[in-house]
Amino acid sequence: MRMSRMFFGWMLSAACAAGLSQAQTVAGVPHLHKQGNATQLVVDGKPFLVLSGELSNNAATALEPMEPIWPKLVASNLNTVLVGVSWAQFEPEEGKFNYTLVDGVIAKARENHLHLVFLWFGCWKNGTSSYPPYWVKKDYVRFPRIQIGAGKTVSISGPVELLSTLSDATRDADAAAFAALMRHIKEVDGAQHTVLMMQVENEVGVLRDSRDRSPAANRAFAGPVPAELMSYLEAHKDNLIPEFREVWAANGFKKAGTWEEVFGPGKPASLEIPIQTFVSILGPLEHENSWQHLHWPSDEIFMAWNYARFLEKVVQAGKAEYNIPMYVNAWLQQPNHAWPGTYPSGGPLPQVHDVWRAGAPDIDILAPDLYLEYFDNLCARFSRNGNPLFIPETSTNPANVIMAVGKYNTIGFSPFGIDGNRPIPPDLATVYGLLNQLSPMILAHQGTDSITAVRLNQGDPPKQVKLGNYTLTLTYTGRSAHVPPQAKGQVVASPDPSPSAANPEPPLEAAAILISTGPDEYYFVGGGMRIDFTPNSPGPQNVGLGDVQLGNFVDGKWKVTRQIAGDDDAQGEILILRPFTILRVTVYRFP
Ligand code: DGJ
């Protein structure tokens, strides 16, 4: 075993020296690939769009109760499932690994033609440490906990059961277990590629105080900012995330010093924010940008560095065994949660992405758990500086997957709790089905200017987008749009009624992916809007609808299910994309 690992290591270095990543040298192994400004997941040599859902945390801690779940996932058109692996179950005794659950989940996924992303619930899950094995939990000398100040960020009583990042023993134990997991996955799946990616830990960060105040942490905090971080910042000075750069700029772009000298003050240990203040600020959501700056910056930056360094070692240990894409996920700062500690301080939030990049270059993706209503804004914030977008947790809004795929080039979308508390609703299942069919075309266009997506809510003014040779005007029509027979010159829309006792359904959130596939040809997927064309070049300015086809892709081939004309498009004058459908449309120009 030792020899073969050494040989593998040698092959890896040789490949890297030749400018190839390990993944590229091993046929078909999942890896990331850049296409234009998009980053895609490539599996078995082809780009793959992850249309997924995440199981609730403990759903796969036994195989039998999962039996009725698998067919439901398939019926909802998922192609991938995100499944937690608990360190406690995987390594119940130090050095003894139990592969039963991992193997069982892989077997069931294959049986159901599903892919997997495993979530390594190691040292941390939602800030705290509830998934490490008993032998770790009870040994708080070998595996030290963080300490929080006398004055906490939020004075909820009780200790914080949270392993400290400042312990090599903890890091090495986590890394050894993760390496064993990756070694096993390679053995059982290195050829078949059911497992696409790994999430490493879950929503890390310090809760209830802005940083770890254990003696080891205090010593590190009083010492200099590590040279590796300083030189990364110097090298990337002009491209740093703006809200992070502001912090460094405010302290004169110092090239060395303690954390507080370089990044500004941390929270005084004794300063306590009373729970009443905390609760009273949980008022209505403020504007989406109003809370996005760092409070007590050196505390959050210090913690981001320490989590990143710790996880870099864990990821390196895993990738040395089997190199597939790996990501970490962020518990996002809620509007009005200004202080680090009310959200996990040091987690991979956008304001500290540069610190994570510097500290953990082997982590491929910094991912948002995106439940906030400012969905598009956060997709954009998580796409800065080339960070690939992957959304491991979210809600089930179909408009969001349409936007994430069509506009923000996401690698995947994955509502949380799909086995039970938040199953995939029919509209999302339909949209997943359509995106699955269209994914080869979507993926071929991602990263270019021939694809985009638009979202419209009831009451929004029409939106215009320039795409291919035409400017498209998108007007909200909603769920119940119809085309009156004599519609010439009218804007036709019968927007959804407001919710009432008779009609409890909220108005549809309209969304569509728009793809320009030729000089006069488009595919649209989604629904709830009218689409009008204006030429964006000289020549005849009137546009007629040529072929308008409703259809599906079957085995990659377009199959028309209805040719649209006459009453269905106001005698050729009005095009409506009904929820949720795929339309192929050709247009022509006339004087
Ligand atoms: C976010 C966490 O990452 C999940 O594991 C789960 O705890 C959900 N919150 C619960 O809403």
Coordinates of C-alpha atoms and ligand atoms in Angstrom, one line a residue:
M1 CA 0.0 0.0 0.0
R2 CA 2.8 2.4 1.0
M3 CA 4.7 1.6 -2.3
S4 CA 1.6 2.1 -4.4
R5 CA 0.9 5.5 -2.7
M6 CA 4.4 6.6 -3.3
F7 CA 4.2 5.6 -6.9
F8 CA 0.9 7.5 -7.2
G9 CA 2.5 10.5 -5.6
W10 CA 5.4 10.4 -8.1
M11 CA 3.0 10.1 -11.0
L12 CA 1.1 13.1 -9.6
S13 CA 4.3 15.3 -9.3
A14 CA 5.3 14.2 -12.8
A15 CA 1.9 15.1 -14.2
C16 CA 1.9 18.5 -12.4
A17 CA 5.4 19.2 -13.7
A18 CA 4.0 18.6 -17.2
G19 CA 1.3 21.2 -16.5
L20 CA -1.5 18.7 -16.1
S21 CA -3.7 18.3 -13.1
Q22 CA -4.0 14.8 -11.7
A23 CA -7.7 14.7 -12.7
Q24 CA -6.8 15.3 -16.3
T25 CA -4.4 12.4 -16.3
V26 CA -7.0 9.9 -15.0
A27 CA -9.6 9.3 -17.6
G28 CA -13.1 10.5 -16.7
V29 CA -12.4 11.5 -13.0
P30 CA -14.6 14.4 -12.1
H31 CA -12.7 17.7 -12.3
L32 CA -13.3 21.4 -12.9
H33 CA -12.8 23.0 -16.3
K34 CA -13.0 26.7 -17.3
Q35 CA -15.1 27.6 -20.3
G36 CA -15.1 31.4 -21.0
N37 CA -16.1 33.0 -17.7
A38 CA -17.8 29.8 -16.4
T39 CA -16.3 26.9 -14.5
Q40 CA -17.9 23.6 -15.2
L41 CA -17.8 20.2 -13.6
V42 CA -16.5 17.6 -16.1
V43 CA -17.4 13.9 -15.5
D44 CA -16.4 11.1 -17.8
G45 CA -15.1 13.7 -20.3
K46 CA -18.4 15.7 -20.5
P47 CA -19.6 18.8 -18.6
F48 CA -22.3 17.9 -16.1
L49 CA -25.0 20.1 -14.5
V50 CA -25.7 19.0 -10.9
L51 CA -29.5 19.1 -10.4
S52 CA -29.6 18.0 -6.9
G53 CA -31.0 18.1 -3.4
E54 CA -29.4 17.6 0.0
L55 CA -30.7 15.0 2.4
S56 CA -31.4 16.1 6.0
N57 CA -28.4 15.7 8.2
N58 CA -29.0 12.2 9.5
A59 CA -31.1 10.7 6.8
A60 CA -28.4 8.4 5.6
T61 CA -27.1 7.2 9.0
A62 CA -29.0 4.0 8.3
L63 CA -29.7 2.4 4.9
E64 CA -33.1 0.8 5.5
P65 CA -35.1 4.0 6.2
M66 CA -33.6 5.4 3.0
E67 CA -35.3 2.8 0.9
P68 CA -38.5 4.7 0.2
I69 CA -36.6 8.0 -0.3
W70 CA -34.6 6.9 -3.4
P71 CA -37.5 6.5 -5.8
K72 CA -38.9 9.9 -4.7
L73 CA -35.6 11.5 -5.7
V74 CA -35.7 9.9 -9.1
A75 CA -39.4 10.9 -9.5
S76 CA -38.4 14.5 -8.8
N77 CA -35.9 14.4 -11.7
L78 CA -32.8 14.8 -9.5
N79 CA -29.5 13.6 -11.1
T80 CA -27.5 13.9 -7.9
V81 CA -27.9 13.7 -4.1
L82 CA -25.9 15.4 -1.4
V83 CA -25.4 13.0 1.5
G84 CA -23.7 13.5 4.9
V85 CA -21.0 11.2 6.2
S86 CA -20.6 11.3 9.9
W87 CA -17.1 11.0 11.3
A88 CA -18.5 9.3 14.4
Q89 CA -20.0 6.5 12.3
F90 CA -17.1 6.3 9.9
E91 CA -14.3 6.0 12.6
P92 CA -16.0 4.7 15.7
E93 CA -12.6 3.7 17.1
E94 CA -9.4 5.5 16.3
G95 CA -7.9 4.1 13.1
K96 CA -10.8 1.6 12.5
F97 CA -13.0 2.7 9.6
N98 CA -16.5 1.5 8.9
Y99 CA -17.4 1.6 5.2
T100 CA -20.8 0.0 5.3
L101 CA -22.8 3.2 5.0
V102 CA -20.7 4.8 2.3
D103 CA -20.7 1.6 0.3
G104 CA -24.5 1.2 0.8
V105 CA -25.2 4.7 -0.3
I106 CA -23.0 4.4 -3.4
A107 CA -24.8 1.1 -4.3
K108 CA -28.2 2.6 -4.0
A109 CA -27.3 5.7 -5.9
R110 CA -26.0 3.6 -8.8
E111 CA -29.1 1.4 -8.7
N112 CA -31.2 4.6 -9.1
H113 CA -28.8 6.2 -11.7
L114 CA -28.0 9.0 -9.4
H115 CA -24.7 10.7 -8.7
L116 CA -23.5 11.7 -5.2
V117 CA -21.7 14.5 -3.4
F118 CA -20.6 13.4 0.0
L119 CA -20.6 15.9 2.9
W120 CA -17.7 15.2 5.3
F121 CA -19.2 16.0 8.7
G122 CA -15.8 16.0 10.4
C123 CA -14.8 18.4 13.1
W124 CA -17.4 21.0 12.4
K125 CA -21.1 21.1 11.4
N126 CA -22.9 24.5 11.7
G127 CA -20.0 26.0 13.7
T128 CA -20.2 23.4 16.4
S129 CA -18.7 19.9 16.8
S130 CA -21.5 17.4 17.1
Y131 CA -20.3 14.8 14.5
P132 CA -16.8 13.9 15.8
P133 CA -16.5 10.4 17.3
Y134 CA -16.9 9.8 21.0
W135 CA -13.1 9.2 21.4
V136 CA -12.5 12.7 20.1
K137 CA -15.3 14.4 22.0
K138 CA -14.3 13.0 25.4
D139 CA -10.6 13.8 25.0
Y140 CA -10.7 17.5 25.5
V141 CA -7.0 17.6 26.4
R142 CA -5.8 16.1 23.2
F143 CA -8.6 17.8 21.2
P144 CA -9.0 21.2 22.8
R145 CA -12.1 23.3 22.5
I146 CA -12.3 27.0 21.7
Q147 CA -12.8 29.4 24.5
I148 CA -15.0 32.4 24.2
G149 CA -14.6 35.7 26.1
A150 CA -16.2 36.7 29.4
G151 CA -18.3 39.0 27.2
K152 CA -19.7 37.0 24.4
T153 CA -21.1 38.3 21.1
V154 CA -24.5 37.0 22.2
S155 CA -25.0 36.0 25.8
I156 CA -26.9 32.8 25.3
S157 CA -25.9 30.7 28.2
G158 CA -24.0 27.5 28.1
P159 CA -20.5 26.4 26.9
V160 CA -19.6 26.3 23.2
E161 CA -18.8 22.7 22.2
L162 CA -16.6 23.6 19.4
L163 CA -13.1 22.1 18.5
S164 CA -10.4 24.7 18.2
T165 CA -8.6 25.2 14.9
L166 CA -5.4 25.8 16.8
S167 CA -4.6 22.2 17.5
D168 CA -2.4 20.0 15.2
A169 CA -3.7 16.9 16.9
T170 CA -7.3 17.7 16.0
R171 CA -6.3 18.6 12.4
D172 CA -4.3 15.5 11.9
A173 CA -7.0 13.2 13.3
D174 CA -9.6 14.8 11.0
A175 CA -7.2 14.7 8.0
A176 CA -6.4 11.0 8.6
A177 CA -10.1 10.1 8.7
F178 CA -10.9 12.1 5.6
A179 CA -7.9 10.6 3.8
A180 CA -9.2 7.1 4.6
L181 CA -12.6 8.1 3.2
M182 CA -11.1 9.4 0.0
R183 CA -8.9 6.3 -0.3
H184 CA -12.0 4.1 0.0
I185 CA -14.0 6.2 -2.5
K186 CA -11.2 5.9 -5.0
E187 CA -11.1 2.1 -4.5
V188 CA -14.8 1.6 -5.0
D189 CA -15.6 4.5 -7.4
G190 CA -12.4 5.5 -9.1
A191 CA -13.6 3.9 -12.3
Q192 CA -17.3 4.5 -12.1
H193 CA -17.5 8.2 -10.9
T194 CA -20.8 8.0 -9.0
V195 CA -19.2 10.4 -6.5
L196 CA -18.7 13.8 -8.1
M197 CA -17.4 16.1 -5.4
M198 CA -16.8 16.3 -1.7
Q199 CA -18.0 19.0 0.8
V200 CA -15.4 19.3 3.5
E201 CA -17.0 20.0 6.9
N202 CA -20.2 22.1 7.1
E203 CA -20.6 25.8 7.8
V204 CA -17.4 26.3 9.8
G205 CA -16.8 29.3 12.1
V206 CA -16.9 30.5 15.7
L207 CA -20.3 31.1 17.2
R208 CA -21.2 33.4 20.1
D209 CA -17.9 35.3 20.0
S210 CA -15.9 36.9 17.2
R211 CA -12.9 34.6 17.7
D212 CA -11.3 31.8 19.6
R213 CA -9.9 33.1 22.9
S214 CA -8.1 30.0 24.1
P215 CA -4.5 30.5 25.2
A216 CA -3.1 29.1 21.9
A217 CA -5.4 31.4 19.9
N218 CA -4.5 34.5 22.0
R219 CA -0.8 33.8 21.5
A220 CA -1.3 33.5 17.7
F221 CA -3.6 36.6 17.6
A222 CA -0.9 38.7 19.5
G223 CA 1.7 37.5 17.0
P224 CA 2.4 38.7 13.5
V225 CA 0.1 38.1 10.5
P226 CA 1.8 35.1 8.8
A227 CA 4.1 36.0 5.9
E228 CA 2.2 33.7 3.5
L229 CA -1.0 35.8 4.0
M230 CA 0.8 39.1 3.7
S231 CA 2.5 38.1 0.5
Y232 CA -0.7 36.8 -1.1
L233 CA -2.4 40.1 -0.3
E234 CA 0.5 42.1 -1.8
A235 CA 0.5 39.9 -4.9
H236 CA -3.3 40.3 -5.4
K237 CA -3.6 43.9 -4.0
D238 CA -5.5 45.3 -7.1
N239 CA -8.0 42.5 -7.3
L240 CA -9.0 41.9 -3.7
I241 CA -12.7 41.7 -2.8
P242 CA -13.6 45.4 -2.3
E243 CA -15.0 45.1 1.2
F244 CA -11.9 43.2 2.3
R245 CA -9.5 45.6 0.5
E246 CA -11.3 48.6 2.3
V247 CA -10.3 47.1 5.7
W248 CA -6.7 46.7 4.7
A249 CA -6.7 50.2 3.1
A250 CA -8.1 51.8 6.2
N251 CA -5.0 50.5 8.0
G252 CA -2.6 51.9 5.4
F253 CA -2.0 48.7 3.5
K254 CA 0.6 47.7 6.2
K255 CA 2.9 45.0 5.0
A256 CA 3.5 43.4 8.4
G257 CA 2.3 43.7 12.0
T258 CA 0.0 42.0 14.4
W259 CA -3.6 41.1 13.2
E260 CA -4.9 44.3 14.9
E261 CA -2.2 46.4 13.4
V262 CA -2.8 45.2 9.9
F263 CA -6.6 44.8 9.9
G264 CA -7.9 47.0 12.7
P265 CA -9.4 46.3 16.1
G266 CA -10.9 43.0 17.2
K267 CA -13.7 42.9 19.8
P268 CA -12.5 43.6 23.4
A269 CA -12.8 40.3 25.2
S270 CA -15.1 41.8 27.8
L271 CA -17.5 43.6 25.5
E272 CA -20.9 41.8 25.6
I273 CA -23.8 42.3 23.3
P274 CA -26.9 41.7 25.4
I275 CA -29.3 39.2 24.0
Q276 CA -32.0 41.9 24.1
T277 CA -30.0 44.1 21.6
F278 CA -29.4 41.1 19.4
V279 CA -33.1 40.1 19.4
S280 CA -34.3 43.7 18.8
I281 CA -32.1 44.0 15.7
L282 CA -33.8 41.0 14.1
G283 CA -36.3 43.4 12.6
P284 CA -37.4 43.6 9.0
L285 CA -34.7 42.8 6.4
E286 CA -32.7 45.9 5.4
H287 CA -31.4 46.6 2.0
E288 CA -29.3 43.7 0.7
N289 CA -26.0 45.6 0.8
S290 CA -26.5 47.4 4.1
W291 CA -24.8 44.9 6.4
Q292 CA -21.9 43.8 4.2
H293 CA -18.8 45.1 5.9
L294 CA -16.5 43.7 8.5
H295 CA -17.1 44.5 12.2
W296 CA -14.1 43.7 14.4
P297 CA -12.2 42.8 11.2
S298 CA -9.1 41.3 12.7
D299 CA -11.1 38.7 14.6
E300 CA -13.0 37.5 11.6
I301 CA -9.9 37.6 9.3
F302 CA -7.8 35.7 12.0
M303 CA -10.5 33.0 12.2
A304 CA -10.8 32.7 8.4
W305 CA -7.1 32.2 8.2
N306 CA -7.1 29.5 10.9
Y307 CA -10.0 27.6 9.5
A308 CA -8.5 27.8 6.0
R309 CA -5.1 26.6 7.1
F310 CA -6.7 23.7 9.0
L311 CA -8.9 22.6 6.1
E312 CA -6.2 23.0 3.6
K313 CA -4.4 20.2 5.4
V314 CA -7.5 18.1 5.5
V315 CA -8.2 18.7 1.8
Q316 CA -4.6 18.0 0.8
A317 CA -4.7 14.7 2.7
G318 CA -7.9 13.7 0.9
K319 CA -6.8 14.8 -2.6
A320 CA -3.5 12.9 -2.2
E321 CA -5.7 9.8 -2.1
Y322 CA -8.3 10.8 -4.7
N323 CA -8.4 14.1 -6.4
I324 CA -11.9 15.2 -7.1
P325 CA -13.3 18.7 -6.7
M326 CA -13.7 19.8 -3.0
Y327 CA -15.6 22.7 -1.6
V328 CA -16.5 24.4 1.7
N329 CA -19.9 25.9 2.4
A330 CA -20.8 29.1 4.2
W331 CA -23.5 29.9 6.7
L332 CA -24.3 33.4 5.4
Q333 CA -24.5 36.6 7.3
Q334 CA -28.2 37.4 7.7
P335 CA -29.2 41.0 7.2
N336 CA -28.7 42.9 10.5
H337 CA -26.4 40.2 11.8
A338 CA -23.6 42.6 11.9
W339 CA -21.2 41.0 14.3
P340 CA -19.1 37.9 13.7
G341 CA -20.3 35.3 16.1
T342 CA -23.9 35.9 15.3
Y343 CA -22.9 34.1 12.1
P344 CA -19.9 31.7 12.2
S345 CA -16.9 34.0 12.4
G346 CA -14.2 32.9 9.9
G347 CA -16.4 30.8 7.7
P348 CA -16.0 31.2 3.9
L349 CA -18.2 34.3 3.6
P350 CA -17.5 36.7 0.7
Q351 CA -15.8 39.4 2.7
V352 CA -13.0 37.0 3.7
H353 CA -12.8 35.0 0.4
D354 CA -9.3 36.4 -0.2
V355 CA -8.1 35.0 3.1
W356 CA -9.5 31.6 2.3
R357 CA -7.9 31.6 -1.2
A358 CA -4.6 32.5 0.4
G359 CA -4.8 29.9 3.2
A360 CA -6.5 27.0 1.3
P361 CA -5.5 27.1 -2.4
D362 CA -6.5 23.4 -2.8
I363 CA -10.2 24.1 -1.9
D364 CA -11.8 24.5 -5.3
I365 CA -15.1 26.2 -4.4
L366 CA -16.3 28.5 -1.7
A367 CA -20.0 27.9 -1.7
P368 CA -23.0 29.7 -0.3
D369 CA -25.9 28.0 1.7
L370 CA -28.3 30.3 0.0
Y371 CA -31.6 30.8 1.7
L372 CA -31.7 34.6 1.6
E373 CA -34.1 36.3 -0.7
Y374 CA -31.3 38.3 -2.3
F375 CA -30.5 35.2 -4.3
D376 CA -29.1 36.9 -7.4
N377 CA -27.0 39.3 -5.4
L378 CA -25.3 36.5 -3.5
C379 CA -24.7 34.4 -6.7
A380 CA -22.8 37.5 -8.0
R381 CA -20.9 37.9 -4.7
F382 CA -19.9 34.2 -4.7
S383 CA -18.7 34.5 -8.4
R384 CA -16.1 37.2 -7.9
N385 CA -12.5 36.6 -8.7
G386 CA -13.2 33.4 -10.6
N387 CA -14.8 31.5 -7.6
P388 CA -16.9 28.8 -9.3
L389 CA -20.5 28.9 -8.1
F390 CA -22.1 25.8 -6.5
I391 CA -25.2 26.1 -4.3
P392 CA -25.2 23.1 -1.9
E393 CA -28.1 24.3 0.2
T394 CA -31.0 26.5 -0.8
S395 CA -34.8 26.6 -0.9
T396 CA -37.0 25.1 -3.7
N397 CA -37.8 28.1 -5.8
P398 CA -37.7 27.1 -9.5
A399 CA -36.9 30.6 -10.6
N400 CA -33.7 30.4 -8.5
V401 CA -32.3 27.4 -10.3
I402 CA -33.1 29.0 -13.7
M403 CA -31.2 32.1 -12.7
A404 CA -28.3 30.3 -11.1
V405 CA -27.8 28.1 -14.2
G406 CA -28.6 30.6 -17.0
K407 CA -27.0 33.7 -15.6
Y408 CA -24.5 32.7 -13.0
N409 CA -23.2 29.5 -14.5
T410 CA -23.7 27.5 -11.4
I411 CA -22.2 24.0 -11.3
G412 CA -25.2 22.8 -9.4
F413 CA -28.3 23.6 -7.3
S414 CA -29.4 21.7 -4.3
P415 CA -32.4 22.4 -2.0
F416 CA -31.9 21.2 1.6
G417 CA -34.0 18.6 3.4
I418 CA -35.5 16.9 0.3
D419 CA -36.0 13.6 2.0
G420 CA -38.6 15.0 4.3
N421 CA -39.2 18.4 5.6
R422 CA -38.7 20.2 2.3
P423 CA -39.4 17.8 -0.5
I424 CA -39.0 18.9 -4.1
P425 CA -42.3 20.6 -5.2
P426 CA -43.8 19.7 -8.6
D427 CA -42.8 22.9 -10.3
L428 CA -39.1 22.4 -9.4
A429 CA -39.3 18.7 -10.4
T430 CA -40.6 19.9 -13.8
V431 CA -37.9 22.5 -14.2
Y432 CA -35.2 19.9 -13.2
G433 CA -36.6 17.6 -15.9
L434 CA -36.4 20.3 -18.5
L435 CA -32.9 21.4 -17.5
N436 CA -31.8 17.8 -17.6
Q437 CA -32.9 17.5 -21.2
L438 CA -31.4 20.8 -22.2
S439 CA -28.2 20.5 -20.2
P440 CA -25.9 19.6 -23.1
M441 CA -27.0 22.8 -24.9
I442 CA -26.9 24.9 -21.7
L443 CA -23.4 23.7 -20.9
A444 CA -22.2 24.3 -24.4
H445 CA -23.2 27.9 -24.2
Q446 CA -22.3 28.7 -20.5
G447 CA -19.5 31.1 -20.1
T448 CA -20.3 32.9 -23.5
D449 CA -22.6 35.8 -24.3
S450 CA -25.1 33.6 -26.1
I451 CA -26.9 32.6 -22.9
T452 CA -28.6 34.5 -20.1
A453 CA -31.5 34.3 -17.8
V454 CA -34.2 36.7 -16.6
R455 CA -36.4 36.8 -13.6
L456 CA -39.7 38.8 -13.4
N457 CA -42.1 39.2 -10.6
Q458 CA -45.7 40.4 -10.9
G459 CA -45.7 44.2 -11.2
D460 CA -42.1 44.4 -12.5
P461 CA -41.7 46.6 -15.6
P462 CA -40.6 44.7 -18.7
K463 CA -36.9 43.9 -19.0
Q464 CA -34.7 44.0 -22.1
V465 CA -31.7 41.9 -22.9
K466 CA -29.5 42.0 -25.9
L467 CA -28.9 38.4 -27.1
G468 CA -27.6 37.4 -30.5
N469 CA -29.0 39.6 -33.3
Y470 CA -32.0 40.8 -31.4
T471 CA -33.0 42.7 -28.2
L472 CA -35.6 40.6 -26.3
T473 CA -38.2 42.4 -24.3
L474 CA -39.6 40.2 -21.5
T475 CA -42.9 41.0 -20.0
Y476 CA -44.5 39.3 -17.0
T477 CA -47.5 37.2 -17.8
G478 CA -47.6 34.8 -14.8
R479 CA -49.1 31.4 -14.5
S480 CA -52.4 32.0 -16.2
A481 CA -51.2 33.9 -19.3
H482 CA -53.4 33.4 -22.3
V483 CA -53.5 34.9 -25.8
P484 CA -56.8 36.4 -27.0
P485 CA -57.6 35.5 -30.6
Q486 CA -57.5 39.2 -31.8
A487 CA -54.5 40.5 -30.0
K488 CA -52.9 42.7 -32.6
G489 CA -51.0 45.6 -30.9
Q490 CA -52.1 44.7 -27.4
V491 CA -49.8 43.7 -24.6
V492 CA -51.3 40.5 -23.6
A493 CA -51.1 39.4 -20.0
S494 CA -53.5 38.1 -17.5
P495 CA -51.2 38.3 -14.5
D496 CA -51.8 36.0 -11.6
P497 CA -54.4 37.2 -9.1
S498 CA -53.1 38.1 -5.7
P499 CA -53.4 35.3 -3.2
S500 CA -56.9 35.1 -1.6
A501 CA -59.0 32.5 0.2
A502 CA -60.3 31.3 -3.2
N503 CA -56.8 31.3 -4.7
P504 CA -54.2 30.7 -2.0
E505 CA -51.4 30.2 -4.5
P506 CA -48.9 33.1 -4.6
P507 CA -48.3 34.7 -8.0
L508 CA -45.7 32.8 -10.1
E509 CA -42.2 34.1 -10.1
A510 CA -41.4 34.1 -13.8
A511 CA -38.0 33.1 -15.0
A512 CA -36.4 31.8 -18.2
I513 CA -33.1 30.8 -19.6
L514 CA -32.6 32.4 -23.1
I515 CA -30.2 30.9 -25.5
S516 CA -29.2 32.2 -28.9
T517 CA -28.4 29.2 -31.0
G518 CA -28.1 30.7 -34.5
P519 CA -28.5 34.1 -36.3
D520 CA -32.3 33.8 -36.1
E521 CA -32.9 30.9 -33.7
Y522 CA -33.5 30.7 -29.9
Y523 CA -34.3 28.2 -27.3
F524 CA -36.2 29.3 -24.2
V525 CA -36.8 27.3 -21.0
G526 CA -38.8 28.4 -18.0
G527 CA -42.0 30.3 -18.1
G528 CA -44.4 33.1 -17.1
M529 CA -43.4 35.8 -19.6
R530 CA -44.1 37.2 -23.1
I531 CA -41.1 37.6 -25.4
D532 CA -40.8 40.3 -28.1
F533 CA -37.9 40.7 -30.6
T534 CA -36.3 43.9 -31.9
P535 CA -33.4 43.7 -34.3
N536 CA -30.2 45.2 -33.0
S537 CA -28.6 45.8 -36.4
P538 CA -29.5 47.9 -39.5
G539 CA -31.9 46.4 -42.0
P540 CA -35.6 45.7 -41.9
Q541 CA -36.9 46.5 -38.4
N542 CA -40.0 44.3 -38.2
V543 CA -39.7 40.8 -36.8
G544 CA -41.9 37.9 -37.6
L545 CA -42.2 34.6 -35.8
G546 CA -41.1 31.7 -38.0
D547 CA -41.2 28.3 -36.5
V548 CA -42.5 28.3 -32.9
Q549 CA -42.2 24.8 -31.4
L550 CA -43.0 23.5 -28.1
G551 CA -41.0 20.3 -27.4
N552 CA -38.5 18.2 -25.6
F553 CA -35.1 16.8 -26.0
V554 CA -35.3 13.0 -26.2
D555 CA -31.9 11.2 -26.2
G556 CA -30.3 14.6 -27.1
K557 CA -32.6 15.2 -30.1
W558 CA -35.3 17.9 -30.3
K559 CA -38.7 16.4 -30.6
V560 CA -41.6 18.8 -31.4
T561 CA -44.7 18.2 -29.2
R562 CA -46.8 21.1 -30.6
Q563 CA -46.2 23.5 -33.5
I564 CA -47.5 26.9 -32.3
A565 CA -49.4 29.3 -34.6
G566 CA -52.9 30.7 -35.0
D567 CA -54.8 31.1 -31.7
D568 CA -51.8 30.0 -29.6
D569 CA -49.6 32.9 -30.6
A570 CA -52.2 35.6 -31.5
Q571 CA -52.0 34.7 -35.2
G572 CA -48.2 34.9 -35.2
E573 CA -47.8 38.1 -33.3
I574 CA -47.3 37.3 -29.6
L575 CA -45.0 34.7 -28.1
I576 CA -45.6 33.5 -24.6
L577 CA -43.4 31.1 -22.7
R578 CA -45.8 29.3 -20.5
P579 CA -44.6 27.8 -17.2
F580 CA -42.7 25.5 -17.5
T581 CA -41.8 24.6 -21.0
I582 CA -39.1 24.6 -23.7
L583 CA -39.7 26.6 -26.8
R584 CA -37.6 26.6 -30.0
V585 CA -38.3 29.8 -32.0
T586 CA -37.0 31.1 -35.3
V587 CA -37.6 34.6 -36.4
Y588 CA -37.2 36.6 -39.6
R589 CA -37.1 40.3 -40.5
F590 CA -39.3 42.2 -43.0
P591 CA -39.6 45.9 -44.0
Ligands
DGJ1 C1 -27.8 24.7 7.4 C2 -26.9 23.4 7.6 O1 -25.7 23.5 6.8 C3 -27.7 22.2 7.4 O2 -26.9 21.1 7.7 C4 -28.9 22.2 8.3 O3 -28.5 22.2 9.6 C5 -29.7 23.4 7.9 N1 -29.0 24.6 8.1 C6 -31.0 23.4 8.7 O4 -31.9 24.4 8.1

